[in-house]
Amino acid sequence: MRTIIKNFLVFFLVFLLLASLFSLYENGSSRSEMVSLDQIITAIDNESAVAVVVEGDKLTATLNDSRVISSKKEARDSLSQLLANYGVDPIKLKRLEVQIKEPSGVSFWLTTLLPFLLPILLLIGFIYFMSRQIQGVNSRAMSFGQARAKEVSFLEKKNRITFKDVAGVSEAKQELEEVVEFLKSPQKFLNLGARIPKGVLLMGPPGTGKTLLARAVAGEADVPFFHISGSEFVEMFVGVGASRVRDLFTRAKKAAPCIVFVDEIDAVGRQRGTGLGGSHDEREQTLNQILVEMDGFEANTNVIVMAATNRPDVLDPALLRPGRFDRQVVLDQPDIKDREAILKVHAKEKPLAEEVNLRVIAERTPGFSGADLANLLNEAAILAARRNQKKINQTECLEALEKVMLGPERKSHLLSEKEKKITAYHEAGHALVAHYLPAADPVHKISIISRGRAGGYTLKLPTEDKHMHPKSEFEADLAVMLAGHATEKEIFGEVTTGAQNDLKRATRLARQLVTEFGMSEKLGPRTFGLKEELIFLGREISEQRDYSEKIAQAIDDEVSHYLKTAYRQAQNIIKQKRTKLELIANRLIANEVIEREEFEALMAK
């Protein structure tokens, strides 16, 4: 409707413009004063006219006073015959400057036909463009079922990413390099009876580089690369998603050999038969069409489907079977070597000072994904630019690390002297207990400067990457979490709300030890509770009890036992090492921050 109104206004303005031009022409050609024929004859007879112009049936006379008068005459009568009929002396005609003009074709069209043709032409043009608009709407309606996949040409050099730009996922790169090599030289594999893989599924937590690997495959492969998001298939109209899948694979077959990349495939690939939407659910129809296109009655050759998801647990089993997604590549969080390699890749275009040690940053970032590391260096660059520096120093990198982990410094959040003292002792308790428990991670930094939602923090990081955690480590973590609460009770005789988050984390960990990790000696090696998940929403909505009320009471007793044991352990260390506690707290009150070297020096005294 808005387009039709816009076109109508355009035509209306064009009509006004043409009408104004025509009126200007008419005004320009009719500057003379229209009078009767007798007045012109009288002017010629009185010799007050100095010039006469004859143009068809129009007679124009210029008078002595420079006035111009016009009149109409019979087209067939000449000027001399007209004057003779009126009895004017022919000698007076000779004294005039007489000019005979033939009417031009342009003047004829403008004055005669254009006033009638112009509205008709404008009306025809308006109807034509309106019909084109309606046809455009129809064509867009017909193209509603076409896939909106974008094709990446392998000839594009700008912003091209290759496997050299991806670090930390060597096994995944090897799997994908074989796919690229198969497309480049398929005969090498076909001679051995190998068949091209139908699909490659990239699985891993967010930020581990799934989409980046797909972009690297697009940069390495000398074949067309189509990419689309899983959410672009599903629409509110039933059948549109399936139609777009068919259109996508039709385009891919024409461009074969090629690669089709579907990002976030869990948007359409969730398990069927969940009871939501019925058998005519749009998402299920789209998934069915994907299954048929990948490995249905008609075989698709030289079309490789790549997909990425961070929720492989909700995907339909038919999508994961061999013949559809033959390869399932898992991308884990990078270890320390991979983190250092990733940091080097992201540091290529950043001017780092010579003192910057990426290995130290890699050691302090366990659990960071590739996206987190890229964000860390970006924050360091922003900090350096804010300080008007030409290079990024180690200081900015470490500050950016804390900002990414805990949030920005809240310098405006000023603590009173009493709150500052309570916070200093609270954090000193965490650090003291962590230092004297062998299974706890070493302390890297203690601070009572507010960051994010925390009033203070104790940063403790593992010395190496861990994939399995023993019971002793969890018990040490519980004691460290409860140490702040125990310190407040020991020093000030009462506790504050500052330990709220510590208590919540400790309770959750203790319950996991009992119900998930099987680390309860009383209840034995088993899990408790079946978590049910609404597949359609991908959220956990309930926990089904697979145990009796008696066992539920025993679980609560075991959780309380873990927490009380850890609290007593922290309390004993605080009482025995109170001198060290006072030393750490006083240093925090004075300096607000204690680094690892300074903390170890205090503990060595």
XYZ file of C-alpha atoms in Angstrom:
605
model
C 0.000 0.000 0.000
C 2.830 2.375 0.837
C 4.467 1.673 -2.550
C 1.222 2.412 -4.414
C 0.810 5.746 -2.614
C 4.427 6.597 -3.353
C 3.981 5.870 -7.077
C 0.766 7.896 -7.185
C 2.543 10.908 -5.692
C 5.374 10.565 -8.219
C 2.940 10.558 -11.151
C 1.036 13.501 -9.680
C 4.228 15.528 -9.419
C 5.208 14.625 -13.003
C 1.775 15.745 -14.182
C 2.135 19.077 -12.389
C 5.592 19.560 -13.858
C 4.421 18.954 -17.424
C 1.364 21.158 -16.929
C 3.534 23.970 -15.626
C 5.920 23.652 -18.590
C 2.997 23.740 -20.997
C 1.541 26.782 -19.287
C 4.907 28.535 -19.456
C 5.051 27.861 -23.191
C 1.545 29.195 -23.653
C 2.320 32.283 -21.600
C 5.503 32.869 -23.553
C 3.751 32.605 -26.885
C 0.819 34.819 -25.873
C 2.450 37.929 -24.485
C 0.350 40.025 -26.938
C -3.047 41.515 -26.064
C -6.004 39.878 -27.768
C -8.232 42.469 -29.502
C -10.838 42.488 -32.262
C -9.849 42.413 -35.926
C -11.325 45.910 -36.442
C -8.841 47.407 -33.972
C -5.860 45.976 -35.878
C -7.291 47.241 -39.246
C -7.851 50.675 -37.680
C -4.278 50.771 -36.360
C -2.927 49.962 -39.843
C -5.201 52.574 -41.442
C -4.162 55.227 -38.879
C -0.520 54.286 -39.468
C -0.073 53.660 -35.732
C 1.098 50.076 -36.487
C 4.739 49.660 -37.470
C 4.926 45.865 -37.996
C 2.542 43.037 -38.719
C 3.172 39.285 -38.307
C 0.897 36.801 -40.074
C 0.999 33.219 -38.703
C -1.752 31.061 -40.112
C -5.045 32.449 -38.846
C -3.300 34.647 -36.284
C -2.571 38.324 -36.923
C -0.151 40.206 -34.609
C 0.602 43.934 -34.862
C 3.255 45.998 -33.104
C 2.176 49.617 -32.390
C 4.164 52.818 -32.060
C 3.963 52.677 -28.285
C 5.539 49.157 -28.370
C 2.253 47.471 -27.498
C 1.550 44.156 -29.203
C -1.998 43.281 -30.128
C -3.302 40.072 -31.703
C -6.454 38.880 -33.349
C -7.840 36.023 -35.389
C -8.683 36.125 -39.097
C -9.897 33.688 -41.667
C -7.103 31.301 -42.520
C -7.677 31.515 -46.292
C -7.675 35.338 -46.511
C -4.317 37.026 -47.148
C -3.408 40.291 -45.422
C -3.633 42.369 -48.606
C -7.051 40.949 -49.473
C -8.248 41.565 -45.922
C -7.134 45.210 -45.995
C -8.686 45.681 -49.432
C -11.995 44.323 -48.142
C -11.866 46.907 -45.348
C -10.991 49.743 -47.824
C -7.486 50.405 -46.563
C -5.138 52.118 -49.022
C -2.554 49.590 -50.361
C 0.158 52.268 -50.049
C -0.213 52.096 -46.249
C 0.490 48.370 -46.434
C 3.787 49.071 -48.147
C 4.885 51.278 -45.262
C 4.453 48.346 -42.804
C 6.997 45.705 -41.952
C 5.096 42.568 -42.860
C 6.352 39.116 -41.808
C 4.718 35.831 -42.859
C 5.310 32.781 -40.551
C 4.252 29.202 -41.101
C 3.019 27.467 -37.885
C 5.658 24.881 -36.628
C 4.867 21.220 -35.939
C 5.921 21.535 -32.308
C 3.592 24.438 -31.793
C 0.806 22.537 -33.481
C 1.292 19.497 -31.212
C 1.639 21.577 -28.081
C -1.332 23.778 -28.731
C -3.678 21.310 -30.381
C -3.071 17.688 -29.421
C -1.020 17.752 -26.225
C -3.777 19.081 -23.933
C -5.845 16.028 -24.900
C -3.070 13.409 -25.119
C -1.149 14.302 -21.949
C -3.795 13.162 -19.412
C -4.398 9.990 -21.425
C -0.667 9.152 -21.545
C -0.253 9.779 -17.823
C -3.258 7.588 -17.037
C -1.893 4.758 -19.207
C 1.543 5.067 -17.548
C 0.007 5.027 -14.068
C -2.007 1.883 -14.850
C 1.104 0.209 -16.330
C 3.283 0.848 -13.281
C 0.528 -0.213 -10.916
C 0.254 -3.494 -12.764
C 4.028 -3.920 -12.508
C 3.810 -3.409 -8.754
C 1.097 -6.029 -8.466
C 3.203 -8.428 -10.529
C 6.148 -7.695 -8.204
C 4.032 -8.609 -5.197
C 2.984 -11.817 -6.911
C 6.567 -12.666 -7.818
C 7.691 -12.070 -4.228
C 4.879 -14.279 -3.032
C 6.015 -16.977 -5.458
C 9.635 -16.575 -4.266
C 8.604 -16.953 -0.617
C 9.674 -20.572 -0.701
C 13.122 -19.871 -2.123
C 16.125 -20.360 0.129
C 18.034 -17.256 1.166
C 21.391 -19.006 1.211
C 24.343 -16.791 0.352
C 27.071 -18.108 -1.909
C 30.715 -17.448 -1.095
C 32.928 -17.536 -4.140
C 36.334 -19.147 -3.654
C 37.820 -16.406 -5.853
C 37.109 -13.741 -3.233
C 40.411 -12.807 -1.607
C 39.101 -10.053 0.643
C 38.522 -11.195 4.238
C 39.370 -14.738 3.209
C 40.025 -17.102 6.111
C 42.063 -20.288 5.718
C 43.118 -23.074 8.053
C 46.248 -21.048 8.922
C 43.973 -18.522 10.629
C 42.455 -21.214 12.881
C 44.451 -22.440 15.862
C 43.823 -24.880 18.671
C 41.611 -27.438 16.925
C 44.121 -29.619 15.107
C 41.963 -32.773 15.002
C 38.953 -30.894 13.682
C 41.092 -29.187 11.053
C 42.437 -32.541 9.938
C 38.919 -33.908 9.476
C 37.869 -30.897 7.436
C 41.096 -30.810 5.422
C 40.243 -34.321 4.206
C 36.831 -33.075 3.060
C 38.441 -30.218 1.144
C 41.014 -32.578 -0.358
C 38.250 -34.942 -1.454
C 36.580 -32.116 -3.342
C 39.849 -31.035 -4.941
C 41.078 -34.497 -5.951
C 38.275 -37.053 -5.569
C 39.905 -39.687 -7.786
C 42.578 -40.319 -5.147
C 39.867 -41.598 -2.782
C 37.567 -43.157 -5.362
C 40.370 -45.455 -6.557
C 40.343 -47.031 -3.100
C 36.581 -47.396 -3.007
C 36.050 -44.512 -0.578
C 32.895 -42.461 -0.946
C 32.495 -38.805 -0.312
C 31.062 -38.028 3.162
C 27.500 -36.738 3.011
C 27.686 -34.470 6.019
C 30.020 -33.075 8.672
C 28.538 -31.968 12.007
C 30.583 -29.531 14.113
C 29.707 -29.855 17.791
C 31.054 -27.887 20.717
C 30.346 -25.188 23.299
C 29.703 -21.628 22.109
C 32.795 -19.731 21.032
C 34.999 -22.738 20.245
C 35.272 -21.861 16.541
C 32.607 -23.859 14.684
C 31.569 -21.059 12.354
C 35.203 -19.957 11.993
C 36.144 -23.452 10.815
C 33.329 -23.355 8.280
C 34.640 -20.028 6.968
C 38.096 -21.603 6.721
C 36.664 -24.467 4.672
C 35.033 -21.893 2.388
C 38.396 -20.182 1.995
C 40.291 -23.414 1.308
C 37.874 -25.211 -1.003
C 37.931 -24.290 -4.684
C 34.221 -24.998 -4.928
C 31.074 -22.905 -4.319
C 30.150 -22.538 -0.655
C 26.537 -21.849 0.408
C 25.824 -20.769 3.978
C 22.477 -20.330 5.706
C 21.176 -20.307 9.272
C 18.804 -22.959 10.544
C 16.317 -20.318 11.628
C 15.983 -19.039 8.030
C 14.094 -22.186 7.024
C 11.257 -21.945 9.513
C 8.376 -19.553 8.837
C 4.859 -19.154 10.163
C 3.427 -20.792 7.030
C 3.445 -24.575 6.836
C 5.537 -25.943 3.989
C 7.738 -22.895 3.452
C 10.692 -24.439 5.284
C 10.533 -27.641 3.252
C 10.252 -25.598 0.059
C 13.345 -23.618 0.973
C 15.265 -26.822 1.692
C 14.333 -28.138 -1.754
C 15.360 -24.873 -3.382
C 18.678 -24.852 -1.510
C 19.610 -28.359 -2.600
C 18.463 -27.643 -6.159
C 20.904 -24.741 -6.300
C 23.599 -26.880 -4.700
C 23.143 -29.697 -7.250
C 23.511 -27.239 -10.116
C 26.748 -25.902 -8.592
C 28.112 -29.340 -7.584
C 30.667 -30.115 -6.353
C 29.930 -27.674 -3.548
C 29.549 -27.298 0.206
C 26.361 -26.281 2.035
C 26.829 -24.936 5.569
C 23.841 -24.754 7.943
C 24.657 -22.809 11.098
C 22.709 -23.553 14.310
C 21.007 -26.591 12.792
C 19.321 -27.363 16.119
C 16.759 -24.669 15.177
C 15.206 -27.175 12.740
C 16.879 -30.448 13.684
C 15.351 -31.056 17.104
C 13.850 -34.421 17.926
C 10.504 -35.202 16.335
C 7.528 -36.635 18.127
C 7.715 -34.364 21.130
C 3.937 -33.899 21.056
C 4.129 -30.193 20.311
C 2.705 -28.908 17.040
C 1.393 -32.263 15.877
C 2.433 -34.063 12.714
C 1.965 -30.907 10.660
C 4.498 -28.941 12.635
C 6.445 -26.685 10.300
C 9.766 -27.516 11.932
C 9.211 -31.254 11.570
C 8.328 -30.918 7.891
C 11.516 -28.939 7.335
C 13.566 -31.588 9.132
C 11.936 -34.366 7.105
C 12.879 -32.578 3.893
C 16.489 -32.177 5.073
C 16.657 -35.904 5.851
C 15.321 -36.801 2.397
C 17.652 -34.430 0.586
C 20.743 -35.669 2.433
C 20.121 -39.389 2.020
C 16.790 -40.163 0.435
C 15.657 -42.080 -2.627
C 17.668 -39.817 -4.953
C 21.367 -39.775 -4.189
C 23.077 -36.394 -4.042
C 26.618 -36.616 -5.295
C 29.348 -34.080 -4.636
C 27.171 -32.011 -2.293
C 28.634 -31.956 1.207
C 26.482 -30.588 4.033
C 28.279 -28.984 6.959
C 26.353 -28.020 10.084
C 27.170 -26.516 13.458
C 25.414 -26.786 16.805
C 26.163 -26.412 20.490
C 23.200 -28.638 21.428
C 23.866 -32.073 19.868
C 21.812 -33.706 22.636
C 18.538 -32.334 21.232
C 19.124 -33.338 17.594
C 16.974 -36.013 15.980
C 18.670 -39.463 15.837
C 17.822 -39.801 12.135
C 19.920 -36.722 11.458
C 22.977 -38.136 13.200
C 23.117 -41.553 11.558
C 25.855 -42.475 9.044
C 24.867 -41.549 5.528
C 23.613 -38.169 6.643
C 26.178 -36.755 9.021
C 28.977 -39.252 8.537
C 31.471 -37.223 10.536
C 30.788 -35.632 13.880
C 33.646 -33.327 14.790
C 33.813 -32.319 18.449
C 35.412 -28.999 19.376
C 36.400 -28.830 23.048
C 37.600 -25.894 25.075
C 41.278 -25.287 24.173
C 44.055 -26.418 26.513
C 47.005 -24.228 27.477
C 48.968 -24.864 24.265
C 45.939 -24.227 22.113
C 45.114 -21.059 24.053
C 48.618 -19.744 23.453
C 48.332 -20.533 19.740
C 44.926 -18.838 19.550
C 46.308 -15.746 21.299
C 49.155 -15.588 18.766
C 46.662 -15.694 15.888
C 44.570 -12.869 17.332
C 47.685 -10.853 18.240
C 48.995 -10.699 14.651
C 47.362 -7.374 13.857
C 47.878 -5.872 17.316
C 51.082 -4.021 18.290
C 52.207 -5.879 21.418
C 55.041 -4.649 23.591
C 58.080 -6.878 24.009
C 57.174 -7.529 27.627
C 53.867 -9.199 26.707
C 54.030 -12.905 27.526
C 51.160 -14.758 25.884
C 52.099 -17.926 27.758
C 51.294 -16.227 31.078
C 47.936 -15.107 29.723
C 47.244 -18.637 28.477
C 48.040 -20.011 31.945
C 45.572 -17.622 33.554
C 42.686 -18.394 31.195
C 41.626 -22.011 31.815
C 38.170 -22.687 30.431
C 38.334 -19.759 27.999
C 37.067 -20.391 24.482
C 38.568 -18.947 21.309
C 35.962 -16.192 21.292
C 36.794 -15.330 24.920
C 40.501 -15.043 24.074
C 39.781 -12.828 21.075
C 37.616 -10.643 23.298
C 40.389 -10.490 25.901
C 42.949 -9.089 23.442
C 40.357 -6.715 22.044
C 39.640 -5.345 25.520
C 43.398 -4.969 26.085
C 43.677 -2.961 22.854
C 40.770 -0.746 23.951
C 42.436 -0.119 27.319
C 45.730 0.793 25.619
C 43.952 3.166 23.223
C 42.105 4.785 26.140
C 45.478 5.486 27.760
C 46.898 6.943 24.515
C 49.539 4.224 24.185
C 51.121 3.086 20.937
C 51.512 -0.543 22.062
C 49.654 -3.021 24.261
C 51.505 -3.866 27.461
C 51.225 -6.842 29.781
C 49.382 -4.651 32.287
C 46.513 -4.042 29.852
C 46.329 -7.750 29.042
C 46.013 -8.747 32.702
C 43.478 -6.004 33.400
C 41.473 -7.118 30.375
C 41.591 -10.695 31.719
C 40.025 -9.617 35.001
C 37.475 -7.482 33.162
C 36.385 -10.428 31.008
C 36.230 -12.828 33.967
C 34.686 -10.591 36.633
C 33.453 -7.448 34.914
C 34.705 -3.844 34.824
C 36.025 -2.042 37.849
C 33.373 -0.099 39.742
C 35.467 2.792 40.963
C 32.365 4.737 41.926
C 31.359 1.930 44.317
C 33.112 3.246 47.425
C 33.053 1.164 50.601
C 32.916 2.613 54.062
C 35.825 1.899 56.406
C 33.846 -0.824 58.173
C 32.732 -2.496 54.930
C 36.251 -2.264 53.548
C 37.600 -4.023 56.630
C 34.960 -6.761 56.448
C 35.659 -7.298 52.743
C 39.420 -7.440 53.352
C 39.070 -10.122 56.046
C 36.522 -12.019 53.916
C 38.871 -12.225 50.927
C 41.859 -12.895 53.172
C 40.004 -15.908 54.554
C 39.445 -17.301 51.054
C 43.121 -16.862 50.151
C 44.441 -18.250 53.451
C 42.420 -21.480 53.291
C 43.247 -21.945 49.596
C 46.960 -21.613 50.400
C 46.995 -24.196 53.187
C 44.874 -26.838 51.400
C 47.082 -28.879 49.048
C 44.208 -29.838 46.736
C 43.118 -26.227 46.176
C 44.315 -24.148 43.228
C 47.026 -21.545 43.943
C 46.030 -17.928 44.567
C 46.978 -15.496 41.789
C 45.446 -12.283 43.043
C 43.402 -10.850 45.900
C 41.490 -7.594 45.559
C 38.894 -5.602 47.447
C 38.175 -3.355 44.451
C 34.622 -3.924 43.250
C 34.304 -5.640 39.869
C 30.977 -6.487 38.275
C 28.641 -7.580 41.061
C 31.426 -8.624 43.443
C 32.621 -6.338 46.229
C 35.986 -8.112 46.192
C 37.470 -11.279 44.776
C 40.167 -13.901 45.224
C 41.485 -15.147 41.913
C 42.784 -18.694 42.072
C 43.722 -20.567 38.943
C 44.914 -24.142 38.299
C 48.523 -24.737 37.308
C 47.452 -27.119 34.525
C 44.359 -28.036 32.537
C 42.197 -30.630 34.252
C 39.660 -32.949 32.685
C 38.980 -35.120 35.746
C 38.497 -33.780 39.243
C 39.004 -35.914 42.384
C 36.849 -35.747 45.498
C 39.618 -34.086 47.516
C 39.655 -31.156 45.097
C 35.919 -30.613 45.506
C 36.209 -30.790 49.296
C 38.987 -28.196 49.183
C 36.839 -25.956 46.963
C 33.974 -26.210 49.461
C 36.275 -25.170 52.302
C 37.603 -22.207 50.285
C 34.056 -21.089 49.384
C 32.958 -21.166 53.041
C 36.164 -19.556 54.330
C 34.845 -16.011 53.904
C 31.741 -16.799 55.933
C 33.847 -18.503 58.637
C 36.284 -15.554 58.760
C 33.501 -13.018 59.297
C 32.102 -15.163 62.101
C 35.540 -15.580 63.721
C 36.691 -11.952 63.494
C 33.507 -9.914 63.849
C 31.251 -12.338 65.711
C 28.522 -12.134 63.062
C 28.167 -12.659 59.323
C 27.025 -10.339 56.515
C 25.297 -10.776 53.185
C 28.675 -10.709 51.433
C 28.881 -14.515 51.610
C 25.532 -15.055 49.843
C 27.012 -16.069 46.494
C 29.632 -18.285 48.188
C 26.933 -20.173 50.075
C 24.861 -20.653 46.940
C 27.823 -22.057 44.982
C 28.900 -24.285 47.860
C 25.398 -25.731 48.283
C 25.121 -26.451 44.572
C 28.532 -28.164 44.521
C 27.745 -30.261 47.581
C 24.473 -31.448 46.041
C 26.298 -32.366 42.816
C 28.796 -34.439 44.807
C 25.951 -36.466 46.240
C 23.406 -36.676 43.402
C 25.541 -36.513 40.227
C 29.126 -37.530 40.977
C 28.400 -40.495 43.272
C 30.928 -39.283 45.883
C 28.826 -39.987 48.950
C 30.144 -42.833 51.085
C 26.792 -43.248 52.802
C 24.606 -43.391 49.652
C 27.094 -45.168 47.422
C 28.057 -44.801 43.735
C 24.795 -43.872 42.051
C 22.998 -40.803 40.745
C 19.722 -39.434 42.008
C 17.031 -37.716 39.965
C 16.152 -37.825 36.268
C 16.207 -34.405 34.698
C 13.473 -33.955 32.124
C 13.914 -31.472 29.345
C 11.353 -29.897 27.084
C 12.990 -30.670 23.739
C 11.063 -28.010 21.873
C 12.337 -25.292 24.208
C 15.666 -26.902 25.026
C 15.237 -26.062 28.719
C 15.171 -28.212 31.809
C 11.696 -27.936 33.283
C 11.572 -30.555 36.014
C 13.445 -33.266 37.847
C 11.777 -36.618 38.217
C 12.497 -38.338 41.495
C 13.728 -41.895 41.189
C 14.179 -42.302 44.927
C 12.021 -42.440 48.037
C 11.426 -39.809 50.705
C 13.834 -41.675 52.965
C 16.608 -41.320 50.387
C 15.672 -37.650 49.896
C 16.253 -37.096 53.618
C 19.561 -38.949 53.351
C 20.606 -36.730 50.431
C 19.878 -33.607 52.453
C 21.851 -35.042 55.373
C 24.836 -35.806 53.143
C 24.783 -32.320 51.577
C 24.705 -30.776 55.051
C 27.513 -33.117 56.145
C 29.738 -31.981 53.272
C 29.059 -28.309 54.038
C 29.595 -28.649 57.783
C 32.819 -30.612 57.321
C 34.170 -28.000 54.902
C 33.140 -25.185 57.240
C 34.925 -26.782 60.197
C 38.024 -27.332 58.046
C 38.077 -23.669 57.030
C 37.405 -22.579 60.612
C 40.328 -24.615 61.967
C 42.776 -23.126 59.448
C 41.576 -19.585 60.219
C 42.010 -20.097 63.974
C 45.438 -21.728 63.634
C 46.760 -19.169 61.113
C 45.085 -16.049 62.459
C 48.384 -14.137 62.431
C 48.701 -14.744 58.688
C 45.067 -13.754 58.259
C 45.670 -10.437 59.993
C 48.763 -9.870 57.856
C 46.863 -10.413 54.583
C 43.862 -8.335 55.668
C 45.976 -5.377 56.798
C 47.909 -5.409 53.538
C 44.617 -5.450 51.603
C 43.248 -2.530 53.623
C 46.410 -0.561 52.852
C 46.955 -1.492 49.172
C 43.578 -2.966 48.094
C 45.347 -5.479 45.786
C 47.822 -8.304 46.451
C 49.455 -10.118 43.531
C 50.652 -13.714 43.627
C 54.332 -12.939 44.333
C 53.488 -10.612 47.192
C 51.011 -13.110 48.641
C 53.530 -15.957 48.591
C 56.092 -13.678 50.223
C 53.620 -12.919 53.029
C 52.936 -16.626 53.517
C 56.672 -17.394 53.613
C 57.290 -15.039 56.545
